[in-house]
Coordinates of C-alpha atoms and ligand atoms in Angstrom, one line a residue:
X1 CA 95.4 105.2 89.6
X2 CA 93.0 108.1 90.4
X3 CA 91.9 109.8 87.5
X4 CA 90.0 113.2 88.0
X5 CA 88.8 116.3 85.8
X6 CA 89.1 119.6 86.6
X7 CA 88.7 123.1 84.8
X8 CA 90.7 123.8 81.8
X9 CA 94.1 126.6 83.1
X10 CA 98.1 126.0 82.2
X11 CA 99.2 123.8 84.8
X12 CA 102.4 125.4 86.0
X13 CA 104.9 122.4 86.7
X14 CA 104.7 118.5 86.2
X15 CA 103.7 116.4 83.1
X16 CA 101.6 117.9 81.0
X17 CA 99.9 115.8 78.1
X18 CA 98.9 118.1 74.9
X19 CA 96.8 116.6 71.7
X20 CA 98.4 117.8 68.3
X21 CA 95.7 118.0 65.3
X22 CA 96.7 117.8 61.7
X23 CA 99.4 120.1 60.5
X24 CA 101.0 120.3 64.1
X25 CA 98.1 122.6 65.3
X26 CA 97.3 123.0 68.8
X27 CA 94.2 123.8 70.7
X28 CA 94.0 127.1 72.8
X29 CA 95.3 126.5 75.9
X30 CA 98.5 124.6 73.9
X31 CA 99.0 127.8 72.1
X32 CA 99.0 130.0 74.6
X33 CA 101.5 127.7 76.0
X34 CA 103.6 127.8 73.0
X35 CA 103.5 131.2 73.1
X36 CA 104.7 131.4 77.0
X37 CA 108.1 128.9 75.8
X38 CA 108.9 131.6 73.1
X39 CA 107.1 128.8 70.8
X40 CA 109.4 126.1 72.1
X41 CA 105.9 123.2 71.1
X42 CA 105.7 124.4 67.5
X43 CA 109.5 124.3 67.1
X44 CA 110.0 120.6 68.4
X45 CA 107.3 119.6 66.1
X46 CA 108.7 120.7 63.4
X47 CA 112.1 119.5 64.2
X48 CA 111.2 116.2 64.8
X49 CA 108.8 115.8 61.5
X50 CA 105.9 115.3 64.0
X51 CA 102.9 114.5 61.5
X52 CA 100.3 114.4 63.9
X53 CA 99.1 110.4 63.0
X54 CA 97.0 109.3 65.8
X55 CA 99.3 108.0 69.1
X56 CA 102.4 110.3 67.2
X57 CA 104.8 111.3 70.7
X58 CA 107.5 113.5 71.5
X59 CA 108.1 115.0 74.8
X60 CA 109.6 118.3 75.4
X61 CA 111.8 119.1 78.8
X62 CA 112.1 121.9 80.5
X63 CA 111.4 124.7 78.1
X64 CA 112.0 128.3 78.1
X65 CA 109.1 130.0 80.4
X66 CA 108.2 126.4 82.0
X67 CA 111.1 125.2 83.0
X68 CA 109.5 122.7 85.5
X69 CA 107.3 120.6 83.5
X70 CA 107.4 118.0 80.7
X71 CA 105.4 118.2 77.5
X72 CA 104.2 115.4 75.9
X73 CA 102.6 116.0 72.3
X74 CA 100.2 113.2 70.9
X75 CA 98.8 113.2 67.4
X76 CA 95.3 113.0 67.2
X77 CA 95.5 112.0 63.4
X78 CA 93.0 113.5 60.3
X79 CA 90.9 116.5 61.8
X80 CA 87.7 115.3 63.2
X81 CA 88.3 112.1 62.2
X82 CA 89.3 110.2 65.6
X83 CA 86.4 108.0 67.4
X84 CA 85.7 106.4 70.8
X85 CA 87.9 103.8 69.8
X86 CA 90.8 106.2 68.9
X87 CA 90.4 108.1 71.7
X88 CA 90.7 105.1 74.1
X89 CA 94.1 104.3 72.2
X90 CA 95.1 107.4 72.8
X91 CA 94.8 106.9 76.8
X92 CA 96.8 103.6 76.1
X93 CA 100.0 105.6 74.5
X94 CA 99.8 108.4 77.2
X95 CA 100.1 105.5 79.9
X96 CA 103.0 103.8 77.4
X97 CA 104.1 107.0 77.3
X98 CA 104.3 107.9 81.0
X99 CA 105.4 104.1 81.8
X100 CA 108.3 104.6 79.6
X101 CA 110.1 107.8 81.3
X102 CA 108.9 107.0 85.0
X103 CA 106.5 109.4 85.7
X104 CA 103.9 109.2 88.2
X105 CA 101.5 111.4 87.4
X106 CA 100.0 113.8 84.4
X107 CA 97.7 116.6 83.5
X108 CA 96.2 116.5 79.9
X109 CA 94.6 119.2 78.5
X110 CA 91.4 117.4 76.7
X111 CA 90.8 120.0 73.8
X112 CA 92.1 120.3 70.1
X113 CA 92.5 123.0 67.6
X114 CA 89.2 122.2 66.7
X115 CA 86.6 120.5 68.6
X116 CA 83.5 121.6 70.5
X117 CA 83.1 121.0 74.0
X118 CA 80.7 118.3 73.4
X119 CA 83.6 116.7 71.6
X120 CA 86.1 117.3 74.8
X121 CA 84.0 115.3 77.2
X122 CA 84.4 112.6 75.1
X123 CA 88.0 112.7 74.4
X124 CA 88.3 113.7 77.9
X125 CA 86.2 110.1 79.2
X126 CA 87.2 107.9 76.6
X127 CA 91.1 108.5 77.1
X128 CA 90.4 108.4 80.5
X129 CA 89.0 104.7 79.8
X130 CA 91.7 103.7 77.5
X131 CA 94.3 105.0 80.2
X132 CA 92.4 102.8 82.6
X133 CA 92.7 99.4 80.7
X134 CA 96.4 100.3 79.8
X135 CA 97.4 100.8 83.1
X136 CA 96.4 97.3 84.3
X137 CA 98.9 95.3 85.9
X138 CA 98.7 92.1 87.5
X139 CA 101.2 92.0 90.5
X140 CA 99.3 90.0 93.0
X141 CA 102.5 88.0 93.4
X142 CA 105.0 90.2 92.9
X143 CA 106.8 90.6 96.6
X144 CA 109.5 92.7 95.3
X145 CA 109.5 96.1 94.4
X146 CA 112.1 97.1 91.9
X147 CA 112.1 93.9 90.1
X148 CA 112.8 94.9 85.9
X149 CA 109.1 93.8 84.9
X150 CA 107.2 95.8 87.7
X151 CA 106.0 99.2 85.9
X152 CA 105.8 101.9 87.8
X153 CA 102.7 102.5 89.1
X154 CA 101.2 105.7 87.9
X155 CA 99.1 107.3 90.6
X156 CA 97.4 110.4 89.1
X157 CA 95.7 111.4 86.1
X158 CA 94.2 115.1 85.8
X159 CA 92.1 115.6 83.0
X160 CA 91.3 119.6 82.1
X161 CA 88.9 120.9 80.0
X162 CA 85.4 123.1 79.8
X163 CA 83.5 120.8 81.3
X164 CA 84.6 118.8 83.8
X165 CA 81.5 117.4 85.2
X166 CA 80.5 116.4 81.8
X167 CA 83.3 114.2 81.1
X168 CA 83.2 112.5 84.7
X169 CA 80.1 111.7 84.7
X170 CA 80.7 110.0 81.0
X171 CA 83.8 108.4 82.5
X172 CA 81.8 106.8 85.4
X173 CA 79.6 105.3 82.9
X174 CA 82.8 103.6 81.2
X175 CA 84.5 103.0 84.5
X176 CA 81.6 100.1 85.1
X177 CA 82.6 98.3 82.1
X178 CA 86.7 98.9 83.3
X179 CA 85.1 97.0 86.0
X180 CA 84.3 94.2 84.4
X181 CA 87.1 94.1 82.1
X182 CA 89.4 94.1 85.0
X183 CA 87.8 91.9 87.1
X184 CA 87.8 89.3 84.5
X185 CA 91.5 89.9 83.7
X186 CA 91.9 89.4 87.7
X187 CA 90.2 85.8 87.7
X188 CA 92.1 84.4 84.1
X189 CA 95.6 85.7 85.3
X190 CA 95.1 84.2 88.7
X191 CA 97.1 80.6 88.9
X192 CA 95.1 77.4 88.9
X193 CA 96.6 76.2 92.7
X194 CA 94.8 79.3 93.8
X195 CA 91.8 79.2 91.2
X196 CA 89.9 76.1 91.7
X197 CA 86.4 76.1 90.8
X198 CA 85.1 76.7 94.4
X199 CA 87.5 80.0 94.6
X200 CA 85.6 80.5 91.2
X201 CA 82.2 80.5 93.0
X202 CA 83.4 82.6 95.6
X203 CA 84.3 85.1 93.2
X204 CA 81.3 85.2 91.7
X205 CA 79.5 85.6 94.6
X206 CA 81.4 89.3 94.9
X207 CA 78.6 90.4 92.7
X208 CA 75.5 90.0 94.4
X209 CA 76.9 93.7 96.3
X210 CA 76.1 95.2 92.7
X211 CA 72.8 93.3 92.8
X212 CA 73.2 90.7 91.0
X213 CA 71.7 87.3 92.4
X214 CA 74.4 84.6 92.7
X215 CA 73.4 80.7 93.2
X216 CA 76.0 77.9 93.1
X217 CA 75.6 74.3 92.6
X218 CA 78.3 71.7 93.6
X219 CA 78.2 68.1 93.0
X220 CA 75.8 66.6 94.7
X221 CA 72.9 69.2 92.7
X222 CA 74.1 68.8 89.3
X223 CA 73.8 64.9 89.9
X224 CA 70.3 64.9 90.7
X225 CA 69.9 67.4 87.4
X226 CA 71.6 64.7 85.7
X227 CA 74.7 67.3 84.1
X228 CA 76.8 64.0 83.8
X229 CA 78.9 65.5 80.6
X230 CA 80.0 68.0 82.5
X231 CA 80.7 66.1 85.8
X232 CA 82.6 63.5 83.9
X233 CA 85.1 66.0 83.2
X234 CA 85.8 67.1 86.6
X235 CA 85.6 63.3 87.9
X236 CA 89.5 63.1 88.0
X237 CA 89.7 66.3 90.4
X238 CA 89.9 66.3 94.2
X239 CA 88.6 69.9 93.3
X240 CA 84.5 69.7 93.3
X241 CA 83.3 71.2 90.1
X242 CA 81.1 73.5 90.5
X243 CA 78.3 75.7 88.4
X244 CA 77.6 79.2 89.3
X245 CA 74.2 81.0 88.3
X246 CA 74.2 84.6 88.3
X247 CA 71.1 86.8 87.6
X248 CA 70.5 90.1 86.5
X249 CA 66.9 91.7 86.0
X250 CA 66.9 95.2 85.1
X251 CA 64.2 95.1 82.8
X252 CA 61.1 93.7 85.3
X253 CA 58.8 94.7 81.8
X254 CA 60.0 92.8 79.6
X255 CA 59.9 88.8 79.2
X256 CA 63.5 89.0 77.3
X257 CA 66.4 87.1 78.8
X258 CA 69.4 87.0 77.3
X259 CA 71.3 83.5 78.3
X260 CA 75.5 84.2 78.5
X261 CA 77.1 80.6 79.1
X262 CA 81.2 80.3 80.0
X263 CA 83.3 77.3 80.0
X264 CA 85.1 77.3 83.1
X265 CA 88.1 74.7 83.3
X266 CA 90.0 75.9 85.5
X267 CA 92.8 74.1 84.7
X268 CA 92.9 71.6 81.6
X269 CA 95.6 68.7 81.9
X270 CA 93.7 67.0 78.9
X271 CA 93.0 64.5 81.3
X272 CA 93.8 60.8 80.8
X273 CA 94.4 62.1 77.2
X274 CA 96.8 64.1 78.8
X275 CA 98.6 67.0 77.0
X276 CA 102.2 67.2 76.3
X277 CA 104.3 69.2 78.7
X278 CA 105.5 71.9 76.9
X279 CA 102.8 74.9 77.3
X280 CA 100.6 73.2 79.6
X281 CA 100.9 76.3 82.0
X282 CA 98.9 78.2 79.4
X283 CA 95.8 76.2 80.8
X284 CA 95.1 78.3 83.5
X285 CA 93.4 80.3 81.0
X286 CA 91.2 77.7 80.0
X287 CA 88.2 79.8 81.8
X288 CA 88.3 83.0 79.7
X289 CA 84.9 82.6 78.7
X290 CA 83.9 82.3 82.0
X291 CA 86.0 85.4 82.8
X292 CA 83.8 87.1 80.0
X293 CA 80.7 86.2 81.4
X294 CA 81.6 87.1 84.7
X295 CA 82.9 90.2 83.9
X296 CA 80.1 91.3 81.4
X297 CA 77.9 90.5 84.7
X298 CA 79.7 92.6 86.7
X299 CA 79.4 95.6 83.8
X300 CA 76.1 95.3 83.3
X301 CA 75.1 95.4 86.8
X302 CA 77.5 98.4 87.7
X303 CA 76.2 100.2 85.0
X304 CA 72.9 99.2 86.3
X305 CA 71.7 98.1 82.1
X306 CA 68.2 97.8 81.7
X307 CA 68.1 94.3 80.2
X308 CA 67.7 90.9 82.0
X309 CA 70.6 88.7 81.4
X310 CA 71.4 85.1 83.4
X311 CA 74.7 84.4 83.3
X312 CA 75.9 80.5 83.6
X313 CA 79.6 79.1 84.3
X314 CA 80.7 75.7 84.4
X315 CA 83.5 75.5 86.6
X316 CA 85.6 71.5 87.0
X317 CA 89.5 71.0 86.9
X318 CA 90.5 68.5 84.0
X319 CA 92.6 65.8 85.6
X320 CA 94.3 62.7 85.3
X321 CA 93.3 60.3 87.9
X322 CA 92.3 56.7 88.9
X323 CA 88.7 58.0 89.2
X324 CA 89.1 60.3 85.9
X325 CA 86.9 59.7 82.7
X326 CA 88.6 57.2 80.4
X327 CA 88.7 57.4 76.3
X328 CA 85.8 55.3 75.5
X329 CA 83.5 56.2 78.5
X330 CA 79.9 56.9 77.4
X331 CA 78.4 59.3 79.0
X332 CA 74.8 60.7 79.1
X333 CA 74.1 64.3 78.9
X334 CA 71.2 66.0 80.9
X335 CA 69.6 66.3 77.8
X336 CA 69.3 62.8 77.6
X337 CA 71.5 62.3 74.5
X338 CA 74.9 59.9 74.9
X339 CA 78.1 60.8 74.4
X340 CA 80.9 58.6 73.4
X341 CA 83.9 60.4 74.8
X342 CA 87.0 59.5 72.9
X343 CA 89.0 62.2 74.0
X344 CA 89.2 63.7 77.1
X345 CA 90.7 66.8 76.3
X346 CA 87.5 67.4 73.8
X347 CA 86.4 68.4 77.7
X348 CA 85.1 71.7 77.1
X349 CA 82.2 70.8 74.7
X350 CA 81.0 68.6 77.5
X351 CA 80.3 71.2 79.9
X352 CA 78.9 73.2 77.6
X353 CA 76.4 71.0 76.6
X354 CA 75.0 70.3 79.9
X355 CA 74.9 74.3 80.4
X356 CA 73.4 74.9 77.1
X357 CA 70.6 72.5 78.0
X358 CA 70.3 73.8 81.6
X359 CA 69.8 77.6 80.5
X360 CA 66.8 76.5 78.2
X361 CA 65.4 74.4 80.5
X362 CA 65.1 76.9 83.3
X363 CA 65.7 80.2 82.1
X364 CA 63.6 79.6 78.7
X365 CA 66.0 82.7 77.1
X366 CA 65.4 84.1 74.1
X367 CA 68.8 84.3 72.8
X368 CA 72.5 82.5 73.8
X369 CA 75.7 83.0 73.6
X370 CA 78.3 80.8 75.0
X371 CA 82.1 81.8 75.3
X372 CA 84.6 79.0 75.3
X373 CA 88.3 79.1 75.1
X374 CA 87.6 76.1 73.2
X375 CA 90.2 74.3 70.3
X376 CA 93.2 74.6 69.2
X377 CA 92.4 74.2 66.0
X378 CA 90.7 78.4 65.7
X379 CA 94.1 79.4 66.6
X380 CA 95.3 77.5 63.2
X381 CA 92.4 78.9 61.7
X382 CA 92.5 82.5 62.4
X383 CA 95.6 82.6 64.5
X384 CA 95.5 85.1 67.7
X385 CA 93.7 88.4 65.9
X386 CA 90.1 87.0 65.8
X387 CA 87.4 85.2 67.5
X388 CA 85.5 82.7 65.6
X389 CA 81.6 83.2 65.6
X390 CA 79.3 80.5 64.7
X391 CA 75.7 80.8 64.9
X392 CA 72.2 79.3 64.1
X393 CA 70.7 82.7 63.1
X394 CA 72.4 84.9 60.8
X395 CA 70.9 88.6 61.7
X396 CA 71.9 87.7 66.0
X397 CA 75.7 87.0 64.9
X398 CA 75.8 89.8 62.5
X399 CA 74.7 92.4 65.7
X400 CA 77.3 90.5 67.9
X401 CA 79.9 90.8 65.0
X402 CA 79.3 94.6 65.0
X403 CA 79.2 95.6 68.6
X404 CA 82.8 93.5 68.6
X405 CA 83.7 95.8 65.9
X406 CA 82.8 98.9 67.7
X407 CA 85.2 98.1 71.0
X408 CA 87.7 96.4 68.4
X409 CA 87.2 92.6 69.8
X410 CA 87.4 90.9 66.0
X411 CA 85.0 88.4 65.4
X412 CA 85.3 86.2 62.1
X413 CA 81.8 84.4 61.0
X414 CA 82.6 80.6 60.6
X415 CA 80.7 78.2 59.1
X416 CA 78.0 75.2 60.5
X417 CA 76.8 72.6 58.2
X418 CA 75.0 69.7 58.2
X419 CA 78.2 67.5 56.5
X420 CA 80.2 68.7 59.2
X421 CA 77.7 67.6 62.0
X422 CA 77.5 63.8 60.2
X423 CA 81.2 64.0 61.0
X424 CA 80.5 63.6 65.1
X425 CA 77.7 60.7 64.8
X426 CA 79.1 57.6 66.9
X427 CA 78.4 54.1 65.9
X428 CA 78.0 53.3 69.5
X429 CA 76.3 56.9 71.2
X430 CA 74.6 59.3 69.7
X431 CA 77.3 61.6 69.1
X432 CA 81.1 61.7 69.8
X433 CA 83.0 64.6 71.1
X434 CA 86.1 64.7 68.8
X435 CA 85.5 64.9 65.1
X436 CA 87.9 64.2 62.1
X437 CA 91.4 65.6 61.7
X438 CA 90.0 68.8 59.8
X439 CA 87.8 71.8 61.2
X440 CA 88.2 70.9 65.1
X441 CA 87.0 74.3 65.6
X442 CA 84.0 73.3 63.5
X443 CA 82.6 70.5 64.5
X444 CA 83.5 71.6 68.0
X445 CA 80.3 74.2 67.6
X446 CA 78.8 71.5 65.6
X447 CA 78.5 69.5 68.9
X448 CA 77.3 72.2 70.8
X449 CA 74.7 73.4 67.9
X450 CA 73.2 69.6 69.0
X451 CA 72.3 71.2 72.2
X452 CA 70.5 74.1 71.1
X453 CA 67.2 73.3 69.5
X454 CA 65.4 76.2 67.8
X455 CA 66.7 79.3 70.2
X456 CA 68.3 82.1 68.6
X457 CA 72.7 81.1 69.8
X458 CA 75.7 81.8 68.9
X459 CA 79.1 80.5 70.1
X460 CA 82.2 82.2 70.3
X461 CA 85.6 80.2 70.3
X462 CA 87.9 82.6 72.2
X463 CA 90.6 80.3 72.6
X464 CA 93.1 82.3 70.4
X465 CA 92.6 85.8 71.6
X466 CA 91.6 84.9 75.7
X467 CA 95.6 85.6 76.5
X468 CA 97.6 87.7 74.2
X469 CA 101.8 87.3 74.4
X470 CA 102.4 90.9 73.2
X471 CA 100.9 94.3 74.3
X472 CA 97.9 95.1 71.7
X473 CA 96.3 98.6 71.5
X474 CA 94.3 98.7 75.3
X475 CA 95.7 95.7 76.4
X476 CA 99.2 94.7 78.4
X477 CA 99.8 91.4 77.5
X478 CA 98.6 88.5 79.4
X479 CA 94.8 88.1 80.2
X480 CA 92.3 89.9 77.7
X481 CA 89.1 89.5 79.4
X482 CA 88.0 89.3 75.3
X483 CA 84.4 89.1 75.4
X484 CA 83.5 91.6 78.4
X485 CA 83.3 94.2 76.0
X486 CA 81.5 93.4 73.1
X487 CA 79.1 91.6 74.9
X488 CA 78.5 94.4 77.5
X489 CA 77.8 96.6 73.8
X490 CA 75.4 94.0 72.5
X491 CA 73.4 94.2 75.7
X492 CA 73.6 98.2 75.7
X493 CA 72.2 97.9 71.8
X494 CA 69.6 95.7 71.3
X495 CA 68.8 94.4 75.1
X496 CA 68.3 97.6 76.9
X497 CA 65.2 99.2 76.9
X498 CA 65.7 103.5 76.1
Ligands
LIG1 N1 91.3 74.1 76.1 C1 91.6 73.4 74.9 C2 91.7 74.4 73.7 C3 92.8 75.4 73.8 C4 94.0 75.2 73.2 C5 92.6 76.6 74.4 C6 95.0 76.1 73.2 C7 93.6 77.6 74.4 C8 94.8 77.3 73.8 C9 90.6 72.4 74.7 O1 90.0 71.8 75.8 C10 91.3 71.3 73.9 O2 92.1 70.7 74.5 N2 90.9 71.0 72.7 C11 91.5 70.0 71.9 C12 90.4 69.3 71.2 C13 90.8 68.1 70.5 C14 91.2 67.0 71.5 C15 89.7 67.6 69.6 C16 92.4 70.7 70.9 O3 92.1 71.8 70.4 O4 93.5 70.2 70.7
LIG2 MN1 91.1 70.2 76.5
LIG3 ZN1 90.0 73.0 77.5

């Protein structure tokens, strides 16, 4: 889809997308166009009740004066009151909107009845944005044109308003973090015969043309590091697990790094503990938080973000195998602390922890987050709307809550405690990587907490919102890429030198 802006003039023929402010008022260049259909626009609205609430549609054919375009009104909702946020939704329903009567291009006129140029440049780039992650489709496999699912693919967008340069130049600023966004849809949707962890690395290594430095480990390296939680996991695989390292310094003054850490199964059978059959497919998105920290990597670097951030990924297949890692296997981490694994689908922790330990080690950062499509058991807490966030220092999750509020990923602040962390000692290790029946989710992070000492982390388990069944606000259903965009507003908030 190519999406341009031009100067603001009445476009003559074709689709033509008008914003409606409250009390079904127009801005100028919609009332002179109302004015040229013998007020065909105000006499639809008012026919069909339109009440202007934000993402409000009706489309107008063919009227009086303009007899070779479409109108399609949108309701911007309360005067003034729409945000970045509201915008972007907007650009989703326009796409929705489009999708739904086959068209394959639009102009929209990016002004209201009352908003300043200033404010048109940013209705203008942020609809453009939300037009952009609407409009994604993944049809990498699709051979046949025609089939019922395929959407049409919309070609053209046209944005028109005062100033043009303005807006594009603010759209090219979001377009880095579309990037991202879609790049890590690209890599969850893709299926795991296809996406084993060496593919994953070679993905990765796509972003060392935005300047970001890529460095992979196989096997044989993380062996002599001693990562033997997360090798056990990928033991069963004939698919060499792999670990992928990817810097970004755009800050050379300051000694700041900010540590983002993925889990990245590519596929989880559950291993010897293997999973029943029914919904095992959903697996292949058991590297979303991977996905996010590859896709925030690609942001940031597009965008070219003053901060210096190393992103780590963990990426091993969990199989079942005669070489696989039994229930009962003790295992010990590079950190030097045992693990009795009684579980092996509790496999995610276990790469985590050897990552966890391997970012302080080397990178010495002064804050972590790891993303981990990690237990079931957050989708029974919170079900598929929110993220749980846990973390060892109040003020850093409160800044990663809010810059989830602000692109509308929902994070929900869940608890760690030290009776929940009793709940994982081993009579035979140190620790064991499944807890009691109640608060899997908890003592999940628990686990991980273990391999955090004193810096600054927070975890995120994304395992309910990574893949969403239904289409939600900016998103077609399928892969989310949840994470790409909070983090990418963290970084641009408190990481980035002004
Ligand atoms: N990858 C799963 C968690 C998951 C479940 C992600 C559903 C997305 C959707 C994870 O590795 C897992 O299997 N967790 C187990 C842990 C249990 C064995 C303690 C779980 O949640 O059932
Ligand atoms: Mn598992
Ligand atoms: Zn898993």
């Amino acid at each position: 889809m190519r999406i341009s802006f031009g100067a603001l003039k009445i476009p003559t023929q074709g689709t033509i997308v008008l914003f409606v402010g409250k009390s079904r008022k127009l801005g100028k260049v919609g009332q002179s166009i109302d004015q040229k259909t013998k007020g065909a626009l105000k006499r639809s609205l008012k026919v069909a009740n339109f009440e202007s609430k934000l993402g409000d549609k009706i489309s107008i054919f063919a009227p009086w004066g303009h007899t070779n375009s479409t109108f399609i009104l949108v309701g911007i909702g309360e005067d003034k009151n729409y945000n970045e946020l509201q915008a972007q939704k907007l650009g989703a329903t326009i796409i929705e909107a489009l999708q739904s009567s086959n068209e394959l291009s639009a102009v929209i006129l990016s002004e209201t009845h009352n908003s300043s140029s200033e404010d048109n440049t940013l209705l203008a780039a942020n609809v453009a944005f939300g037009a952009r992650m609407r409009s994604y489709a993944y049809e990498k496999y699709k051979t046949k044109r025609g089939n019922t699912t395929q959407k049409t693919n919309i070609n053209k967008l046209t944005f028109m308003l005062d100033r043009p340069n303005v807006a594009r130049n603010r759209f090219n600023g979001l377009s880095k973090i579309a990037d991202g966004v879609d790049f890590a849809r690209d890599l969850v949707s893709e299926p795991s015969n296809i996406k084993t962890p060496k593919w994953m690395a070679q993905q990765c290594r796509k972003l060392s043309r935005l300047g970001v430095k890529v460095e992979v480990m196989g096997e044989p390296q993380m062996r002599k590091l001693q990562m033997n939680a997360l090798l056990g996991v990928g033991q069963g695989s004939v698919n060499e697990s792999q670990c992928v390292i990817m810097r970004w310094n755009g800050n050379r003054n300051s000694k700041k790094t900010l540590g983002l850490i993925g889990k990245g199964v590519t596929f989880d059978t559950g291993g010897i503990s293997l999973k029943p059959a029914n919904g095992m497919e959903e697996m292949i998105w058991d590297m979303g938080g991977a996905g996010a920290v590859i896709g925030t990597m690609c942001s940031i670097a597009g965008r070219n973000a003053k901060a210096n951030v190393v992103g780590i990924v963990g990426l091993v297949e969990n199989m079942p195998d005669g070489n696989a890692q039994r229930p009962g296997d003790i295992v010990k981490s590079m950190s030097g602390q045992t693990i009795e694994v009684l579980n092996t689908d509790a496999e995610g922790r276990l790469v985590l922890a050897d990552l966890l330990w391997y970012a302080q080690k080397r990178f010495k950062p002064s804050a972590m987050i790891d993303l981990a499509t990690l237990t079931g058991a957050i989708m029974v807490a919170l079900g598929r709307e929110y993220a749980g966030l846990y973390t060892s220092k109040e003020e850093f999750g409160q800044k990663i809550i809010a810059a989830g509020k602000s692109v509308n990923e929902k994070l929900w602040h869940m608890p760690l405690d030290p009776e929940y962390d009793k709940q994982i000692n081993s009579p035979r290790a140190d620790m064991k990587n499944i807890g009691p029946r109640w608060g899997g989710s908890i003592t999940a992070a628990q686990f991980l907490q273990r391999f955090t000492n004193s810096v600054d982390w927070a975890h995120l388990d994304i395992a309910g919102v990574a893949w969403s069944d239904k289409n939600k606000d900016l998103m077609e259903k399928g892969a989310t890429a949840f994470g790409v965009r909070t983090l990418d507003r963290l970084i641009q908030d408190h990481f980035e030198l002004r």
